[in-house]
PDB file of C-alpha atoms in Angstrom:
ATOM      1  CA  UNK A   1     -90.834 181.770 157.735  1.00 63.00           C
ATOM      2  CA  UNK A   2     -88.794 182.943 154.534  1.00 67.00           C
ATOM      3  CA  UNK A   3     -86.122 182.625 156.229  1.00 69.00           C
ATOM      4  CA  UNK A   4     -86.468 179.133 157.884  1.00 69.00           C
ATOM      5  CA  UNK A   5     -86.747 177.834 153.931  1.00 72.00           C
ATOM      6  CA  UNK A   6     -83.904 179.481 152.703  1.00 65.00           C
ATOM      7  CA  UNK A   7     -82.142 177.882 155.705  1.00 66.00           C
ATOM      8  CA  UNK A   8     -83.334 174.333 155.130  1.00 66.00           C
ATOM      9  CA  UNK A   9     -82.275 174.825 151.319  1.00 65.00           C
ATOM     10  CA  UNK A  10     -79.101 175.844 151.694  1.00 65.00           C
ATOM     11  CA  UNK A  11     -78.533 173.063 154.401  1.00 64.00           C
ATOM     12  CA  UNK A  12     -79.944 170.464 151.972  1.00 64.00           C
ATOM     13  CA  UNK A  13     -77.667 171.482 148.635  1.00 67.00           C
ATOM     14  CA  UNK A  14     -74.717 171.288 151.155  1.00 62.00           C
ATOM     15  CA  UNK A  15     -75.227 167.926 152.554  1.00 63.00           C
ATOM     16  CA  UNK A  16     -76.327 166.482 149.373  1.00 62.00           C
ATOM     17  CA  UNK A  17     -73.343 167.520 147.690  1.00 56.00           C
ATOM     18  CA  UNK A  18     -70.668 166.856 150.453  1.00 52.00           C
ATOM     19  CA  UNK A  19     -71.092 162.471 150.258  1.00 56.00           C
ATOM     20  CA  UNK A  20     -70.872 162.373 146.491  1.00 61.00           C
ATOM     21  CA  UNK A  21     -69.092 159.226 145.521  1.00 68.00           C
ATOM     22  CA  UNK A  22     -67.864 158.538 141.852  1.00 71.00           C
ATOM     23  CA  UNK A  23     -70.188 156.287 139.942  1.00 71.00           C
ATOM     24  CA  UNK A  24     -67.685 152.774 139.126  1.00 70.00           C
ATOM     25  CA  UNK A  25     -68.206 150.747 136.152  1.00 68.00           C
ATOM     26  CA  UNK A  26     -70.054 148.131 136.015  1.00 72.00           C
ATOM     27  CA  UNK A  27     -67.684 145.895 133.817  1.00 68.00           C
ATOM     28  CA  UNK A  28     -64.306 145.617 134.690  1.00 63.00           C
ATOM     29  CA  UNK A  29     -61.612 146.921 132.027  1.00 63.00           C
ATOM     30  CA  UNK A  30     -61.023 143.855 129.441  1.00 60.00           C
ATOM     31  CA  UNK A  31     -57.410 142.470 129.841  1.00 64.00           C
ATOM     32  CA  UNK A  32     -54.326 143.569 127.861  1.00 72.00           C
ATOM     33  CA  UNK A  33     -53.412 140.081 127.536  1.00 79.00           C
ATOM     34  CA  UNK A  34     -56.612 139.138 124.781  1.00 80.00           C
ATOM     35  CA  UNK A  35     -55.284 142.073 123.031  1.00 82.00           C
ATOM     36  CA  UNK A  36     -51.601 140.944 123.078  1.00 87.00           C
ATOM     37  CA  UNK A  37     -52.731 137.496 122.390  1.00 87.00           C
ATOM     38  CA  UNK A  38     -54.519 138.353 119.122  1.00 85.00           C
ATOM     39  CA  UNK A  39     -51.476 140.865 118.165  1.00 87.00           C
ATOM     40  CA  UNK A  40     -49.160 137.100 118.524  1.00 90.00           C
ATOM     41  CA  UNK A  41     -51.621 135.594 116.600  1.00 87.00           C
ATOM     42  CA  UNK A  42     -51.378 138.346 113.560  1.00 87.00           C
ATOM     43  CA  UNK A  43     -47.283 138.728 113.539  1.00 91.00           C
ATOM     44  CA  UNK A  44     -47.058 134.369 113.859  1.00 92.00           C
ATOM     45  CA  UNK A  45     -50.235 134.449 110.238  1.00 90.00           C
ATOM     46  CA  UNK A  46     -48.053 137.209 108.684  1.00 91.00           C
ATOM     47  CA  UNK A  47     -44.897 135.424 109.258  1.00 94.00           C
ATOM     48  CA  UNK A  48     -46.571 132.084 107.977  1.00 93.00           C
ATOM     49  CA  UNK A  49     -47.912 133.715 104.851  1.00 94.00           C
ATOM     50  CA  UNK A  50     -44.676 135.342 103.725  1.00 95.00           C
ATOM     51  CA  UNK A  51     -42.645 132.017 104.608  1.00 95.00           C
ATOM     52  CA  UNK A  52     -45.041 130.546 102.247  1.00 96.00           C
ATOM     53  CA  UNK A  53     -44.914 133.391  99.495  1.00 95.00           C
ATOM     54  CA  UNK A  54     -41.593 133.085  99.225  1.00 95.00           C
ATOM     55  CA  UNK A  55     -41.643 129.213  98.559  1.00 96.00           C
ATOM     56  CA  UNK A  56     -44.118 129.911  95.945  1.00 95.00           C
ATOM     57  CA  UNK A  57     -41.929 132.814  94.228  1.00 96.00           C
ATOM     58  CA  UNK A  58     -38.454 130.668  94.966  1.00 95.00           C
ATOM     59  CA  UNK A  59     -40.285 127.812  93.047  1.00 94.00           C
ATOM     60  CA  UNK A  60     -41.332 130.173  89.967  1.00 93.00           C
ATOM     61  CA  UNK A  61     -38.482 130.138  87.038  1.00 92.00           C
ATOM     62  CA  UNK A  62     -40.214 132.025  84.780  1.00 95.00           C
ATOM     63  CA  UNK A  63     -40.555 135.303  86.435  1.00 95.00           C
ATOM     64  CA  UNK A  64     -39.002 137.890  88.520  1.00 96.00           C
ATOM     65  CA  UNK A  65     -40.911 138.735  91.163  1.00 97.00           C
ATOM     66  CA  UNK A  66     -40.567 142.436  93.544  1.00 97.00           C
ATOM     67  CA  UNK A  67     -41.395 143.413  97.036  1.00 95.00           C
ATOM     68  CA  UNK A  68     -44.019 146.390  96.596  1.00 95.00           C
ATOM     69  CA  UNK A  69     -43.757 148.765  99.691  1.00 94.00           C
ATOM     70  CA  UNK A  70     -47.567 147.983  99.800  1.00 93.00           C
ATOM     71  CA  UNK A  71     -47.015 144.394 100.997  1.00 93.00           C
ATOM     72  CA  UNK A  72     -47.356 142.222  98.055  1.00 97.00           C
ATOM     73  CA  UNK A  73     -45.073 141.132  95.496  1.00 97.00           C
ATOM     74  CA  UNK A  74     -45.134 141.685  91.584  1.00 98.00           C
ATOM     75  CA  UNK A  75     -43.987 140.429  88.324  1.00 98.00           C
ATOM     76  CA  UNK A  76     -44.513 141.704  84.894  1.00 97.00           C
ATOM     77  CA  UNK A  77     -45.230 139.080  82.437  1.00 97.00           C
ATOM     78  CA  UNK A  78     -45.990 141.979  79.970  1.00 96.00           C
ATOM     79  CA  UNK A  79     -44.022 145.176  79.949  1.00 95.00           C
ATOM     80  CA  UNK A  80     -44.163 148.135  77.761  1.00 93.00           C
ATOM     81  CA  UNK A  81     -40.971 150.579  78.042  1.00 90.00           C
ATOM     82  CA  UNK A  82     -41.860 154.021  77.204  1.00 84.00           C
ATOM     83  CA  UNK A  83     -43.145 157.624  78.512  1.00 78.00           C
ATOM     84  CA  UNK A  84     -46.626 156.220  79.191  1.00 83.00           C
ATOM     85  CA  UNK A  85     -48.910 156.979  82.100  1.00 89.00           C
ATOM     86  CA  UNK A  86     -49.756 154.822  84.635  1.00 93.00           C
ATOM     87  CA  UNK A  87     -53.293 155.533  86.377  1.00 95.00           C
ATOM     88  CA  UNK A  88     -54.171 157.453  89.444  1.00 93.00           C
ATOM     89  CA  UNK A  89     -56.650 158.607  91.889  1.00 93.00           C
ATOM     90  CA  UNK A  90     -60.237 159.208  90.098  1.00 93.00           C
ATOM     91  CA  UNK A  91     -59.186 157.526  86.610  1.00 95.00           C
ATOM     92  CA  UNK A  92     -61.372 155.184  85.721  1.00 96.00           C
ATOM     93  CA  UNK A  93     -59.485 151.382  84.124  1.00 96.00           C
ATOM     94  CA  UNK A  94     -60.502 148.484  82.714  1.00 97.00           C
ATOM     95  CA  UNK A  95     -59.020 145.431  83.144  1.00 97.00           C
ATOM     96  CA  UNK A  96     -59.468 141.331  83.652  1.00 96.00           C
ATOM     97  CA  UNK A  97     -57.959 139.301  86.109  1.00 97.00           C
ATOM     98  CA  UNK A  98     -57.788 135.931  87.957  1.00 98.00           C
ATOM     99  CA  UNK A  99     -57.773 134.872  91.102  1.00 98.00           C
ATOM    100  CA  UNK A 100     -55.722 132.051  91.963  1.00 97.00           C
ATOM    101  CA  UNK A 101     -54.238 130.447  96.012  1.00 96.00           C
ATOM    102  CA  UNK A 102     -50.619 129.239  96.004  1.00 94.00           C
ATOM    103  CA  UNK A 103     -50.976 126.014  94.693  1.00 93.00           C
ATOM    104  CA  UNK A 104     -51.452 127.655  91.232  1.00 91.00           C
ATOM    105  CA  UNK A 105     -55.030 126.059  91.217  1.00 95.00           C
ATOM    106  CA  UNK A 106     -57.644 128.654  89.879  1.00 96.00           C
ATOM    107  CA  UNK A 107     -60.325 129.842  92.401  1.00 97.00           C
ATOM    108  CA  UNK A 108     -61.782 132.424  89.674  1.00 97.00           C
ATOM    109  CA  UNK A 109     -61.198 132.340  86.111  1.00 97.00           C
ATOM    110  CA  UNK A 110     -60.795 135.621  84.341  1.00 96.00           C
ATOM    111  CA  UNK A 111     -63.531 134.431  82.098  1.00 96.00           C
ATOM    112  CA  UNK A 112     -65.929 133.804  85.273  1.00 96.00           C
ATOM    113  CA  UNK A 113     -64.920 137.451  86.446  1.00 96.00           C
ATOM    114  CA  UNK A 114     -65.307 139.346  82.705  1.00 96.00           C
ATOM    115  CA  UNK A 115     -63.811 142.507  82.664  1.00 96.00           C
ATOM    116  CA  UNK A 116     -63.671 144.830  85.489  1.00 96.00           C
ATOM    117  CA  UNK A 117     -64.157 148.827  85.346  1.00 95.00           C
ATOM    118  CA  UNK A 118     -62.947 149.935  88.599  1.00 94.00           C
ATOM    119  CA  UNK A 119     -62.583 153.881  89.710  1.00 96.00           C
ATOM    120  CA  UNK A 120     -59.130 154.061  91.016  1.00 94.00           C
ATOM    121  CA  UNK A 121     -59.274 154.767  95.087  1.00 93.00           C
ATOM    122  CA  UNK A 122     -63.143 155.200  94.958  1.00 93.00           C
ATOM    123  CA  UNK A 123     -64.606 152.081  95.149  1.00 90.00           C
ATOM    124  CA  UNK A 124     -64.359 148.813  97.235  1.00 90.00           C
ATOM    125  CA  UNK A 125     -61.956 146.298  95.659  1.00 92.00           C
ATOM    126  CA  UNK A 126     -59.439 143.919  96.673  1.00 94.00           C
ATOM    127  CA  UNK A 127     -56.820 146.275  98.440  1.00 94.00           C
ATOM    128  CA  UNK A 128     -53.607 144.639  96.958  1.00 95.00           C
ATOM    129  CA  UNK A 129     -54.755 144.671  93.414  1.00 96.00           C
ATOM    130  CA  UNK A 130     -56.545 148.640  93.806  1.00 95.00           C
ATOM    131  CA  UNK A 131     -52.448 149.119  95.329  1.00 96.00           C
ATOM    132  CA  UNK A 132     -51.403 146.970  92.036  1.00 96.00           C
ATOM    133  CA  UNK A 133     -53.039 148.620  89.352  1.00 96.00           C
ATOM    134  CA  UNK A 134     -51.233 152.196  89.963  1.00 95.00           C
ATOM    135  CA  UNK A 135     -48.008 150.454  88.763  1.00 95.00           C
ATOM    136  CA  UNK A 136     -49.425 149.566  85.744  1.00 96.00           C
ATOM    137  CA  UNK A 137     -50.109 150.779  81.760  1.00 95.00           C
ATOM    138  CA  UNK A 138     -52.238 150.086  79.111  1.00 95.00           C
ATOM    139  CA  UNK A 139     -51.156 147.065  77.944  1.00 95.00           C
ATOM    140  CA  UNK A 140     -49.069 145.627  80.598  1.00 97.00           C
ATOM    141  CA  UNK A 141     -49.677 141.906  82.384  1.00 98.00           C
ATOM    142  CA  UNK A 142     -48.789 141.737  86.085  1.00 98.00           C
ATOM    143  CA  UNK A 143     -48.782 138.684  88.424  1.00 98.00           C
ATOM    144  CA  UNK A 144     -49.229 139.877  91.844  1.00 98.00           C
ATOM    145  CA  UNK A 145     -48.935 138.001  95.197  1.00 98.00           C
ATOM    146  CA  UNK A 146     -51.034 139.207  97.865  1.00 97.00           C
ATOM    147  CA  UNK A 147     -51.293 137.886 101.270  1.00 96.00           C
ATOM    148  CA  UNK A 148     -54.616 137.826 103.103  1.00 95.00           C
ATOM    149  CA  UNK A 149     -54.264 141.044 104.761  1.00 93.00           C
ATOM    150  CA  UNK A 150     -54.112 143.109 101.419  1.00 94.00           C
ATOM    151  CA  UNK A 151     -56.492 140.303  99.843  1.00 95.00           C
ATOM    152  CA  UNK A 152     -60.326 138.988 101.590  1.00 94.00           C
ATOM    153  CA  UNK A 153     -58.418 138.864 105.415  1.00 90.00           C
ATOM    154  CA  UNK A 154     -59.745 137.007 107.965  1.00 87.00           C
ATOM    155  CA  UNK A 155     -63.335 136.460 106.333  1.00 90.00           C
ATOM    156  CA  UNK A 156     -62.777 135.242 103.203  1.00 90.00           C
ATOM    157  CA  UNK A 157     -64.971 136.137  99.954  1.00 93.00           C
ATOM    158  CA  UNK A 158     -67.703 134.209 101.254  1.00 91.00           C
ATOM    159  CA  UNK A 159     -67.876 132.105  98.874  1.00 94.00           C
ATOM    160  CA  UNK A 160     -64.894 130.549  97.391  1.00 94.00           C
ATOM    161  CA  UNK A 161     -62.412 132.166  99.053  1.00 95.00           C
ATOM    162  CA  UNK A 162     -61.464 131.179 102.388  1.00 93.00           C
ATOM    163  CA  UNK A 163     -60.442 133.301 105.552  1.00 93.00           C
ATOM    164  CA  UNK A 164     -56.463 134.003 105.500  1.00 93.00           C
ATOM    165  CA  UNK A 165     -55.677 132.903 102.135  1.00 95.00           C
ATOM    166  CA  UNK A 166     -52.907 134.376 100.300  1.00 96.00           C
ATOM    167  CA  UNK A 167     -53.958 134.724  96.507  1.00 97.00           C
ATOM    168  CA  UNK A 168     -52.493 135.421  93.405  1.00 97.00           C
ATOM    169  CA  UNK A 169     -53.991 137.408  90.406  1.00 98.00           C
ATOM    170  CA  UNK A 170     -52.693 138.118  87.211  1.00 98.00           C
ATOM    171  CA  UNK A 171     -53.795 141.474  85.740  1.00 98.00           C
ATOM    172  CA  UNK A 172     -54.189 142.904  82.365  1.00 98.00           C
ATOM    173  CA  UNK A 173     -54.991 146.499  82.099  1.00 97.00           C
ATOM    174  CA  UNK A 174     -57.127 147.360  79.282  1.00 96.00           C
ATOM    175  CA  UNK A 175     -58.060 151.262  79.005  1.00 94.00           C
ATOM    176  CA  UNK A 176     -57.573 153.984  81.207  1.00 93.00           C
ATOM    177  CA  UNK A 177     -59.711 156.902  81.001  1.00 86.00           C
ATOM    178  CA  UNK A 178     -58.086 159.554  83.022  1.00 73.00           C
TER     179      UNK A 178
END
């Protein structure tokens, strides 16, 4: 009898095993081509925004504007010469700022903003201006022109800010307690 169930088990596993057929998924793969379209879509709002930077700079006579290798562009309407530092990761700054679009028309005042104490790299802040800030001392004014991407991106502040707007801020830096 012991032997009849041993005979029937091993009979089972085999055949129960042998048809196994790979599960497939349910959903198909999404296509490449959503992908590549929103990748067009990017390069073509990227393209449009820098086009339109560089209207806005051309158009300024008053200052002299750089390309940061963090993708916005900089002037200093204040700037001290000298051995000073300039802050870094974990310092913590004070500063006020604006935020205008590139019509020159102001979204938020500096007054309506107050001034800001920000820990460099540790808190959430607009990315272009967090970028900004390390190129700055005590003391020093900096206009900065910062496309959506290294601004709100694609949803806006929520409130007055809308999705894909290039801004502009100029920045005082006040203290910096490193």
């Amino acid at each position: 009898m012991m032997h009849k169930i041993v005979v029937f088990l091993l009979l089972f596993i085999l055949l129960s095993c042998a048809n196994s057929q790979p599960r497939r998924p349910i959903n198909p793969k999404p296509s490449t081509t959503s992908f590549q379209k929103s990748v067009e879509a990017s390069k073509r709002l990227i393209e449009f925004e820098e086009s339109e930077i560089l209207r806005f700079i051309s158009r300024d006579t008053i200052l002299n504007y750089k390309t940061s290798a963090n993708g916005f562009w900089y002037a200093y309407n204040t700037k001290i010469d000298g051995q000073t530092t300039t802050p870094k990761t974990g310092d913590l700054v004070e500063f006020y700022y604006d935020i205008r679009n590139l019509k020159n028309s102001v979204i938020y005042a500096k007054e309506e903003l107050g001034i800001r104490t920000y820990k460099i790299d540790q808190e959430d802040f607009i990315s272009g201006i967090q970028k900004g800030i390390k190129l700055m001392k005590v003391g020093e004014t900096i206009t900065f022109v910062i496309p959506s991407y290294n601004a709100f991106g694609v949803f806006g502040d929520g409130n007055k800010i809308e999705m894909n707007t290039t801004i502009i801020s100029t920045v005082t830096l006040l203290n910096n307690k490193n």
